[in-house]
mmCIF file of C-alpha atoms in Angstrom:
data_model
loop_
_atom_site.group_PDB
_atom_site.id
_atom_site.type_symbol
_atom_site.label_atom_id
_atom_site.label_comp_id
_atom_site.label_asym_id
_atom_site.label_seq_id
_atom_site.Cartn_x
_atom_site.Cartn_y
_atom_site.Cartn_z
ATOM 1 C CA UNK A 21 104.338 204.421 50.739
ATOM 2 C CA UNK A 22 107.831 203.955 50.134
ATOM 3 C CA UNK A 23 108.826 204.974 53.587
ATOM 4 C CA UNK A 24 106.291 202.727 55.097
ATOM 5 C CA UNK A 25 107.742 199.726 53.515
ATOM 6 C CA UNK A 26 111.067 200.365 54.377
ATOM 7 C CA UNK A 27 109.983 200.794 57.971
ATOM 8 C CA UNK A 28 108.609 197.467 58.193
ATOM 9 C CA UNK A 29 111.361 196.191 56.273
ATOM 10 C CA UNK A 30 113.791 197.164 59.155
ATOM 11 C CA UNK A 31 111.586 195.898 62.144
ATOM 12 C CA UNK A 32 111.563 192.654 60.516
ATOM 13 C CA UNK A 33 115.679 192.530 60.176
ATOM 14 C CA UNK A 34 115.524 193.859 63.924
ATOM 15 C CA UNK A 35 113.619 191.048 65.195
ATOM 16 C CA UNK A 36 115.486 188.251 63.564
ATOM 17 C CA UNK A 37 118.482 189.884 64.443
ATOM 18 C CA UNK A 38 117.090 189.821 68.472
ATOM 19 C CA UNK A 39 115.812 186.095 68.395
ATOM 20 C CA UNK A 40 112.195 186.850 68.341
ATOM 21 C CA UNK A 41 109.548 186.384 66.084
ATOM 22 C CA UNK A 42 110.519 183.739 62.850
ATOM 23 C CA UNK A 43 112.161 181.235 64.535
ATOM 24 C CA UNK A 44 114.923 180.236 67.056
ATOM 25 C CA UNK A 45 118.834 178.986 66.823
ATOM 26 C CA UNK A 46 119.116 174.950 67.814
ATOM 27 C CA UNK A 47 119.574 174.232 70.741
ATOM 28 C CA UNK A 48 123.548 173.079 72.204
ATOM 29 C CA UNK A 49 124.267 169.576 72.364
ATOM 30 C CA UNK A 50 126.834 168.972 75.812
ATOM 31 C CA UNK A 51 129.728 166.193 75.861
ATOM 32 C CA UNK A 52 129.010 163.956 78.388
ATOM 33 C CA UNK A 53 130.726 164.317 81.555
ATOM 34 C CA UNK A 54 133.327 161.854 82.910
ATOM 35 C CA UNK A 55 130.992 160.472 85.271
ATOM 36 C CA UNK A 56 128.491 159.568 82.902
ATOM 37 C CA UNK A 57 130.946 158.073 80.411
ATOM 38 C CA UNK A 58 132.389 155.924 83.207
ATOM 39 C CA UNK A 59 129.076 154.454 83.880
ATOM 40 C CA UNK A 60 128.936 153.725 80.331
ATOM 41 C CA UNK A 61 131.982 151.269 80.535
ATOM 42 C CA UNK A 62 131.461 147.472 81.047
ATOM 43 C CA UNK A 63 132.334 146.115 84.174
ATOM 44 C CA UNK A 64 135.141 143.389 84.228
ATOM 45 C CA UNK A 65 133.916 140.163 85.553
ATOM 46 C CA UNK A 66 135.847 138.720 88.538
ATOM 47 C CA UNK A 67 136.633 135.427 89.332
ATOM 48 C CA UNK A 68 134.276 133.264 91.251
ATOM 49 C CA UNK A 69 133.995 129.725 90.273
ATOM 50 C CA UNK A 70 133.767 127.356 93.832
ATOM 51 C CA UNK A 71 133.400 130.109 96.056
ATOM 52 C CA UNK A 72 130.510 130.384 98.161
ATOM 53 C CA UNK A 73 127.353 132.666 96.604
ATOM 54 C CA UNK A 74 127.262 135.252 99.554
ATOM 55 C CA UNK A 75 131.250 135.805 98.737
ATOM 56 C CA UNK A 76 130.341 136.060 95.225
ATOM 57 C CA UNK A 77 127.232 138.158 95.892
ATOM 58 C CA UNK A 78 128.667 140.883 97.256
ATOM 59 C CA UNK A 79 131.704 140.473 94.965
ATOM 60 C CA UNK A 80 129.272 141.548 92.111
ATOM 61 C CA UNK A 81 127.280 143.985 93.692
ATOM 62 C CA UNK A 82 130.702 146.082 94.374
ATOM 63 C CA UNK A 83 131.492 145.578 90.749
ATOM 64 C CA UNK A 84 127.843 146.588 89.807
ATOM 65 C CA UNK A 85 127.268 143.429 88.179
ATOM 66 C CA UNK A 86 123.632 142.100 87.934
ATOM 67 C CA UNK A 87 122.959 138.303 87.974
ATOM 68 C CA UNK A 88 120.802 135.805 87.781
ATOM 69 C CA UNK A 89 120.917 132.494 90.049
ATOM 70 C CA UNK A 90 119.929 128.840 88.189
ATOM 71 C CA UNK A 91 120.190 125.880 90.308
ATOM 72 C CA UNK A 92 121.863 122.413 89.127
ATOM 73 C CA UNK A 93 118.067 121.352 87.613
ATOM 74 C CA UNK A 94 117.911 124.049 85.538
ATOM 75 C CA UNK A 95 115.471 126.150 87.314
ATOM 76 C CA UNK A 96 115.918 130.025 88.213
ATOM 77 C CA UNK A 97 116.060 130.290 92.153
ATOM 78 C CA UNK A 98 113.234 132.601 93.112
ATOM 79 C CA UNK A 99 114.310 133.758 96.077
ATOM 80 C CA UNK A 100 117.793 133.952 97.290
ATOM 81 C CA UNK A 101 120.180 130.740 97.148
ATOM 82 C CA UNK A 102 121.493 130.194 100.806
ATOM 83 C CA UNK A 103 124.646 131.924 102.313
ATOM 84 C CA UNK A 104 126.370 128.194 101.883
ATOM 85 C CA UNK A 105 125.442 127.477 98.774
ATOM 86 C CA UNK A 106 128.298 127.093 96.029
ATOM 87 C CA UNK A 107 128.629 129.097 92.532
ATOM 88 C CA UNK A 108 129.751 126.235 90.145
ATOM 89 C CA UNK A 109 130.660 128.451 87.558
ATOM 90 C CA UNK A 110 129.154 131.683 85.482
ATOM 91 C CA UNK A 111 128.090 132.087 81.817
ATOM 92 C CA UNK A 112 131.278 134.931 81.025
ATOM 93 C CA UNK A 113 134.534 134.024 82.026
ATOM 94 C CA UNK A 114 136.464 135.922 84.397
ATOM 95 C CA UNK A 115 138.534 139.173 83.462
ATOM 96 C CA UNK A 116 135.495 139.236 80.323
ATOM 97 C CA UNK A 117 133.597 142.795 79.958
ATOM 98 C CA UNK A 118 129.908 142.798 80.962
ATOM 99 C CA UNK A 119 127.718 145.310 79.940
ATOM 100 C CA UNK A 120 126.207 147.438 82.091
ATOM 101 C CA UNK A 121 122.550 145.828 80.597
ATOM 102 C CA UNK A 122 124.018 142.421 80.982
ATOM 103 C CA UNK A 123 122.780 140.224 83.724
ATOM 104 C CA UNK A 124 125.448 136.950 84.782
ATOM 105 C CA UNK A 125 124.359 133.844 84.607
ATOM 106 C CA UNK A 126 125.421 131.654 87.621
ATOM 107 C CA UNK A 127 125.264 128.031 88.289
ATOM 108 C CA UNK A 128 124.455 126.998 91.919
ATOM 109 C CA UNK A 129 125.163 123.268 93.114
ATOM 110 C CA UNK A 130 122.263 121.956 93.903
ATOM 111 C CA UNK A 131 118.569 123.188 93.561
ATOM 112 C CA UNK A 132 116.117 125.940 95.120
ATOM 113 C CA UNK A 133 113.831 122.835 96.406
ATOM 114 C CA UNK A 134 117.262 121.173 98.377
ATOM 115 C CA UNK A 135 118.210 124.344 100.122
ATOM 116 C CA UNK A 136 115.051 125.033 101.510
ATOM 117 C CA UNK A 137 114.538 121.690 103.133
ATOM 118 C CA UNK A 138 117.761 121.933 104.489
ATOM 119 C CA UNK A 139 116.871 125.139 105.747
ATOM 120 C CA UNK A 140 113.806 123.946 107.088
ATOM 121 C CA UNK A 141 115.432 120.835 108.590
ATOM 122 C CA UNK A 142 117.979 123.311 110.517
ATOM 123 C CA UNK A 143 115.193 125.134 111.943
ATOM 124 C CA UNK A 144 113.872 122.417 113.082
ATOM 125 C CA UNK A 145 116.539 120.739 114.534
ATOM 126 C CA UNK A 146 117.144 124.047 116.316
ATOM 127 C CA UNK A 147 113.686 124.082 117.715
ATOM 128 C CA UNK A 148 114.221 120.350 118.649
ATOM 129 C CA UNK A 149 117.276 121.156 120.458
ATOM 130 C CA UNK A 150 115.209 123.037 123.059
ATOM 131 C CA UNK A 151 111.663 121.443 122.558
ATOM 132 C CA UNK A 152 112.186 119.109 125.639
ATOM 133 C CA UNK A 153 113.303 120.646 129.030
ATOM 134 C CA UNK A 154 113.845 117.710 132.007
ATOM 135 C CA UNK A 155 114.727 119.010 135.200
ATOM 136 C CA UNK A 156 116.021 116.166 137.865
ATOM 137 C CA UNK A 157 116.508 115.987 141.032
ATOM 138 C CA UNK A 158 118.782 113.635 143.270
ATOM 139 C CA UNK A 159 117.357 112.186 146.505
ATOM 140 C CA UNK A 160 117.634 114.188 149.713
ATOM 141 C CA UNK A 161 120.134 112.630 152.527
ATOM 142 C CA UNK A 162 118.153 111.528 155.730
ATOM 143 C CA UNK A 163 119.416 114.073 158.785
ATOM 144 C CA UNK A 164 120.586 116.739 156.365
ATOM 145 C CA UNK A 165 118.672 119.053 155.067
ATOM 146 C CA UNK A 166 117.337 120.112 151.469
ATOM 147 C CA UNK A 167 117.220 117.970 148.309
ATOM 148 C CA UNK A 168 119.575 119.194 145.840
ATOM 149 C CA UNK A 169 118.603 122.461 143.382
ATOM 150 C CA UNK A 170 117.322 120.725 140.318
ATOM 151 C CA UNK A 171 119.187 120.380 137.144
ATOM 152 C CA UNK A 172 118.013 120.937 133.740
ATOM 153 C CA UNK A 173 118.342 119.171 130.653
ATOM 154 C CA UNK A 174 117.023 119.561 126.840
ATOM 155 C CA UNK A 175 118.142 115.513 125.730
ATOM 156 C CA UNK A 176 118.402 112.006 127.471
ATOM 157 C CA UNK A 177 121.737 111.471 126.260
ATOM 158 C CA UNK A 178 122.317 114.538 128.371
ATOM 159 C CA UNK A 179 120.662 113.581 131.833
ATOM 160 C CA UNK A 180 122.832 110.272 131.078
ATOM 161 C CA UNK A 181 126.412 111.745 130.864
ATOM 162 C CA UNK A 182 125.518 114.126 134.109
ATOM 163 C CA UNK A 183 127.850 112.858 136.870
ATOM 164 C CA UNK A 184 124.710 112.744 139.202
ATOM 165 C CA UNK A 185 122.723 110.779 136.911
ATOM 166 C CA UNK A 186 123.194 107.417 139.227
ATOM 167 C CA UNK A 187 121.996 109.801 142.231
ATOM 168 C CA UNK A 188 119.119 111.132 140.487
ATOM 169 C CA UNK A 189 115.942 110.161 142.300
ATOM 170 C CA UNK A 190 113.492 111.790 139.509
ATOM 171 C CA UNK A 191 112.824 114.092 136.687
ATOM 172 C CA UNK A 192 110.143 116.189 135.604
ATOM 173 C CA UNK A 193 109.620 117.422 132.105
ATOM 174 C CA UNK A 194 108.048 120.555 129.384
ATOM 175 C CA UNK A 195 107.899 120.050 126.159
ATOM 176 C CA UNK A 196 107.745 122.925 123.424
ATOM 177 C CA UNK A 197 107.440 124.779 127.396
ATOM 178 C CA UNK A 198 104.224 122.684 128.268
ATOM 179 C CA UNK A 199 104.282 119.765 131.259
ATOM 180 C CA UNK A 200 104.562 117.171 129.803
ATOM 181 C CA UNK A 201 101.491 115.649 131.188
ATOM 182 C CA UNK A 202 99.501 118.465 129.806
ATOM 183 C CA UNK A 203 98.163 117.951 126.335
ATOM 184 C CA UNK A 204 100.660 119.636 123.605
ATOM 185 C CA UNK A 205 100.728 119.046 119.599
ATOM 186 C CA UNK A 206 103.302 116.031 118.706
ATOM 187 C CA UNK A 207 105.749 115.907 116.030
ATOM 188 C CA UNK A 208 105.857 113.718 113.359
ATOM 189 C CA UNK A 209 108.473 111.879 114.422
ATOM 190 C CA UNK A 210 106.645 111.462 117.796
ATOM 191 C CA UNK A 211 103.175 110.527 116.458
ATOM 192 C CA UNK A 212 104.966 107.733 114.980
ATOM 193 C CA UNK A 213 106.123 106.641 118.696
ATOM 194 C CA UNK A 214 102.555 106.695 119.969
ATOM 195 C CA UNK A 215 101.329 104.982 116.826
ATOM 196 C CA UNK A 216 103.672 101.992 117.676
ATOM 197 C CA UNK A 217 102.416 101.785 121.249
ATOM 198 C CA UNK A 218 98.652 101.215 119.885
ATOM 199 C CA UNK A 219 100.048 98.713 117.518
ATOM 200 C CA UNK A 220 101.810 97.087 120.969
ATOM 201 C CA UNK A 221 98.347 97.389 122.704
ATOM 202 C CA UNK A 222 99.021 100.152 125.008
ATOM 203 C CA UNK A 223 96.648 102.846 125.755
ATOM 204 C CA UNK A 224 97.119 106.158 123.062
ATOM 205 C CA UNK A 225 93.450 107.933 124.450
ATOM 206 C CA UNK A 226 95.785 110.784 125.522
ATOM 207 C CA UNK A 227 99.056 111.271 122.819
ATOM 208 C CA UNK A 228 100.891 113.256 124.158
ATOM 209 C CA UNK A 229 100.710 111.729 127.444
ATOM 210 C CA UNK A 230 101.994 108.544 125.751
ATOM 211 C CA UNK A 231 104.895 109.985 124.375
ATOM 212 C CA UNK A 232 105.713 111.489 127.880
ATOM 213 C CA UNK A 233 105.608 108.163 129.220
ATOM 214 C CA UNK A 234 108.428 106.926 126.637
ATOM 215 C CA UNK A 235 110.143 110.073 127.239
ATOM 216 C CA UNK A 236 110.036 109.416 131.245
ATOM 217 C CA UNK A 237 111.210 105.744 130.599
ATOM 218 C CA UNK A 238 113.762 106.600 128.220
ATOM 219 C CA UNK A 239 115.621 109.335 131.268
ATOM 220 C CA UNK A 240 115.800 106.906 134.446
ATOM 221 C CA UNK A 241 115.902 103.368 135.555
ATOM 222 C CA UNK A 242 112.584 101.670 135.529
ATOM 223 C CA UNK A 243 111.481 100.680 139.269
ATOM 224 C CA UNK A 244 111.372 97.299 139.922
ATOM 225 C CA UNK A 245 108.094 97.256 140.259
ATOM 226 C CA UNK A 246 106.869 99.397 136.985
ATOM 227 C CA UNK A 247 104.237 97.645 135.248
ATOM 228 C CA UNK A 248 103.926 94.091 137.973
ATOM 229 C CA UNK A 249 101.372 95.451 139.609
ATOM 230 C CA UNK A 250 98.106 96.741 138.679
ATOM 231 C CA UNK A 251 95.431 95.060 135.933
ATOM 232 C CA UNK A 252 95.873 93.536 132.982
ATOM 233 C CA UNK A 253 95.625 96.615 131.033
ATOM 234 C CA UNK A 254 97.842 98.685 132.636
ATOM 235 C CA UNK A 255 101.062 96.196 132.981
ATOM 236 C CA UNK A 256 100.298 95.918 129.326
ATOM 237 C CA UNK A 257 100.227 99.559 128.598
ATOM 238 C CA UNK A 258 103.595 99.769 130.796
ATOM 239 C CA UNK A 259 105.274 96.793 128.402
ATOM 240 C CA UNK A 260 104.351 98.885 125.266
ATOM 241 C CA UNK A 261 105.320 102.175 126.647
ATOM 242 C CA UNK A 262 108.630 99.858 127.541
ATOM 243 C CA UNK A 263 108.768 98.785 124.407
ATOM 244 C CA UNK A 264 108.867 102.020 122.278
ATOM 245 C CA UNK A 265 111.941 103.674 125.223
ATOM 246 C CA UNK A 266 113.633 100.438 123.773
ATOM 247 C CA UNK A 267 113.175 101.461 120.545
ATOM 248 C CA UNK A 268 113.584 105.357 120.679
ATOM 249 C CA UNK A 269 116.505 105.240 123.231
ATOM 250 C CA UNK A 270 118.671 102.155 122.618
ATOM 251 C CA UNK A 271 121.212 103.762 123.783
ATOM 252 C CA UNK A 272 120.411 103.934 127.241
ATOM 253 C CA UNK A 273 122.466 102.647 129.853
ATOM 254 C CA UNK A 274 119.615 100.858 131.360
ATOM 255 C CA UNK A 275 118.466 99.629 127.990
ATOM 256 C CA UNK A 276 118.942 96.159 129.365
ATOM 257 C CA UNK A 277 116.284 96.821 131.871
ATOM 258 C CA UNK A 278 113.735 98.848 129.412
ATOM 259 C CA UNK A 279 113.612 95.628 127.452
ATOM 260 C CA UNK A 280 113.503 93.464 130.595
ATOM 261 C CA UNK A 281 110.024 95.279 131.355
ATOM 262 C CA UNK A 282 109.029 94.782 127.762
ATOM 263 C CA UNK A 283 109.282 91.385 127.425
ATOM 264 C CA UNK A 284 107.053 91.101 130.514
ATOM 265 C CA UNK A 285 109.767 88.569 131.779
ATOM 266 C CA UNK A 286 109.781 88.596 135.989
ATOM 267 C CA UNK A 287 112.508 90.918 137.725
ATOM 268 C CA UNK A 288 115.667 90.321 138.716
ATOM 269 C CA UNK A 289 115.400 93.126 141.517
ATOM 270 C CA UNK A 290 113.058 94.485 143.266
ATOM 271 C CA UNK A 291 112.549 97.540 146.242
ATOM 272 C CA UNK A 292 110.484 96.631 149.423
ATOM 273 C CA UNK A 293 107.063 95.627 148.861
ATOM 274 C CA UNK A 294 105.264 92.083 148.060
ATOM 275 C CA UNK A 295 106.019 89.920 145.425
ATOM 276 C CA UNK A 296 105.052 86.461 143.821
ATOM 277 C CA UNK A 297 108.227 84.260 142.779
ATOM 278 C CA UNK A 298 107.847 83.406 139.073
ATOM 279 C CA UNK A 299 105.479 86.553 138.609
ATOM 280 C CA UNK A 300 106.990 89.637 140.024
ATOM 281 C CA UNK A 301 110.556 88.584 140.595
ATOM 282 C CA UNK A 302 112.193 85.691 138.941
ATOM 283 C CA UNK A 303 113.487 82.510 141.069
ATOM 284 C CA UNK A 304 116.805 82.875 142.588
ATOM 285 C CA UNK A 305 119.037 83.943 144.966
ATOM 286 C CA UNK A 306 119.079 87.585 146.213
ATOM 287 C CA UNK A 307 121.202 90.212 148.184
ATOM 288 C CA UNK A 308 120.290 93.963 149.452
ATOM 289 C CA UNK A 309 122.377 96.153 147.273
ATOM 290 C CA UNK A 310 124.115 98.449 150.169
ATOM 291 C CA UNK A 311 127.590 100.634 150.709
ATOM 292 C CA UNK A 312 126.853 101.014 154.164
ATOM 293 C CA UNK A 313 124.937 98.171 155.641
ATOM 294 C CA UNK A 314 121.095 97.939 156.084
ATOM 295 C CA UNK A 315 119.607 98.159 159.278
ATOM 296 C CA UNK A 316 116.268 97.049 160.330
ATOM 297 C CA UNK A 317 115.328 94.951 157.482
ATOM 298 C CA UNK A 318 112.374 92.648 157.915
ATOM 299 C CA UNK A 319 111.747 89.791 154.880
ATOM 300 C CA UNK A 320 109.435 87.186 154.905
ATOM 301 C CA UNK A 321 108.774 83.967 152.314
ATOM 302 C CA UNK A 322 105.521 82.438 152.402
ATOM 303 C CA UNK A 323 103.665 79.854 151.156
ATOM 304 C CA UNK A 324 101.162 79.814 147.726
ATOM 305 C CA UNK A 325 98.408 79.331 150.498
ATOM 306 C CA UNK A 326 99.773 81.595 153.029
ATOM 307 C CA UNK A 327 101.892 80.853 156.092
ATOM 308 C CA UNK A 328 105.714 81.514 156.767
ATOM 309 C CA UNK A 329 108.004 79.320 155.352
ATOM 310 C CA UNK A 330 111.144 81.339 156.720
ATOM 311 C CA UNK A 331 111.462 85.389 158.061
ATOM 312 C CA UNK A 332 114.342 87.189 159.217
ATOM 313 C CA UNK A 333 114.228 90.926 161.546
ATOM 314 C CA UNK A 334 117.540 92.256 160.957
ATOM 315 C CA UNK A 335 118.998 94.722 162.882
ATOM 316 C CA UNK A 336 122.263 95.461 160.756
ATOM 317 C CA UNK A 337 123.653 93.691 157.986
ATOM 318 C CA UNK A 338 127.152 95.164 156.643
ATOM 319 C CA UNK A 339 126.953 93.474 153.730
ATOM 320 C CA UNK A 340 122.947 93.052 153.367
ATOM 321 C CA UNK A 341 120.997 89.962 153.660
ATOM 322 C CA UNK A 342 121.120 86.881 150.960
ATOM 323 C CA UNK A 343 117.632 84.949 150.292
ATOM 324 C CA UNK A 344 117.118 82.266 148.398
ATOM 325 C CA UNK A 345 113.092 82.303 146.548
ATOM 326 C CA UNK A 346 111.393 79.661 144.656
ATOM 327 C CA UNK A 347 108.738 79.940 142.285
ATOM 328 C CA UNK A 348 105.188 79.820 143.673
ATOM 329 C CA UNK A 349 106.220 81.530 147.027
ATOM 330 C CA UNK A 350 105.550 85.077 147.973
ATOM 331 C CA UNK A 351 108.215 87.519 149.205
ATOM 332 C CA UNK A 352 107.822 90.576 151.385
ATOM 333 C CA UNK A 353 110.529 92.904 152.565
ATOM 334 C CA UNK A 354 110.470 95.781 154.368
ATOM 335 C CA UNK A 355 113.425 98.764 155.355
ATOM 336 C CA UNK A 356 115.811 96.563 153.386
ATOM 337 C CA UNK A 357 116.006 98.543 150.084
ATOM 338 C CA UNK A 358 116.838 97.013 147.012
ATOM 339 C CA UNK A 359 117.145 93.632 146.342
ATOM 340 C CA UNK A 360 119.653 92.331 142.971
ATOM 341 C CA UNK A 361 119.645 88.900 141.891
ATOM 342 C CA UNK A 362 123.140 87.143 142.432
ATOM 343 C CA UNK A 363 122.282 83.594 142.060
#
């Protein structure tokens, strides 16, 4: 019995002595490496008052410093403030610690709501840039062969500073890459122009065929005869189409002629064709505008009831023909070209 006890007695000592059995040692706590206790250091925060957030942006991420973005109304920015937008100033001064849990304050100039709009408005004015596409095209030369290539153009002001633009004989249009006398979906900005033409009486059935119009008016010349011919309705749907080119380009350098049209006043020039004195074209003396003379040129003045009062068949003029027309007459030319009031 005593024998047995001992035995047991000495297993027991064996088996604490080996780890197994009653318990086990603690386990080894390890230092942290230098890595770790790096990461455990605050970061130093650099300087960035008045610089521009995408500077200051990536100068915190490099320094692992988190942030938060609060615009000038006192509102946290959602998304991301704008590569131009300007950090006023942060909530820890510069060369302070910031813990690694620690997210900066910084104040942008000017609010979430701002930047987008003007973010918004430079899309938009980007799209706008290329919304309109006019290609014109100057007048062929009798004997010689083609008509010039055309040339295109995405503004007015544009197809105005061309060196050709006195040359050009017309222009076509897209807009937002639709012909312009196809229906497309107006802008705000161009609602408001066909808006203004129903207000003037013109005809708006068709929008964006409207705004075409003004656009078409606002690029070349009128012709003298654009809206003196025709019914009632349409010369007065050509004087409020006149009147909103006025309006929307008053700029152009025929903006003296836009307005002409729009007052409905009577020309002071006209092309061949037939004309009432005090209607069409005003009273006064006229000459054929010409650089090289004008051959062939028939006119004719007649009478309120009919008959010839005085003609002329011209077989070249150097300088072009002068006429004299009253009010009440009619006046018919033919092969002369364009007639300018001098007188």
């Amino acid at each position: 019995m005593g024998t047995k006890t001992t035995a047991v007695a000495a297993l027991g000592l064996l088996l604490a002595l080996s780890g197994c059995g009653g318990g086990s040692a603690p386990p080894s706590i390890s230092s942290p490496t230098a890595s770790e206790t790096e990461s455990l250091k605050a970061s130093v925060m650099p300087a960035i008052e008045g610089k521009p957030f995408k500077d200051v942006s990536d100068l915190l991420a490099a320094n692992g410093i988190a942030y938060v973005a609060i615009g000038s109304d006192g509102s946290k920015f959602i998304g991301v403030p704008a590569s131009g937008a300007t950090v006023e100033k942060a909530d820890i001064a510069a060369g302070e610690p910031v813990a690694s849990n620690r997210a900066v304050i910084l104040n942008i100039k000017g609010t979430e709501a701002e930047m987008n709009a003007q973010a918004d408005g430079a899309r938009l004015a980007a799209a706008r840039a290329v919304r309109y596409d006019f290609n014109c095209q100057k007048a062929g030369i009798v004997g010689a062969t083609p008509r010039t290539p055309d040339q295109h153009f995405h503004t007015v002001q544009a197809v105005w500073a061309d060196p050709d633009f006195k040359a050009f004989e017309s222009c076509d249009g897209d807009v937002a890459g639709t012909w312009w006398h196809d229906k497309y979906i107006l802008e705000p900005d161009e609602q408001a122009i066909v808006n203004q033409i129903g207000a003037d009486g013109g005809d708006t059935s068709a929008p964006s065929l409207s705004y075409s119009d003004v656009l078409a008016a606002c690029i070349l010349p009128p012709k003298s005869d654009w809206g003196k011919t025709g019914v009632d309705s349409y010369q007065r749907n050509i004087r409020a189409v006149a009147k909103a080119a006025v309006r929307m380009c008053p700029d152009a350098p025929f903006a003296a002629q836009l307005q002409h049209v729009a007052s409905g006043d009577p020309d002071i020039q006209m092309r061949d064709g037939t004309y009432t004195v005090g209607k069409d074209i005003a009273a006064g003396t006229y000459q054929v505008q010409t650089t090289v003379g004008v051959h062939n040129c028939y006119w004719e003045r007649t009478g309120p009831q009919g008959g010839t009062i005085a003609n002329e068949l011209i077989t070249f003029a150097p300088q072009g023909p002068v006429v004299t027309v009253y009010a009440g007459e009619g006046f018919v030319s033919q092969s002369c070209g364009t007639w300018k009031k001098i007188d």
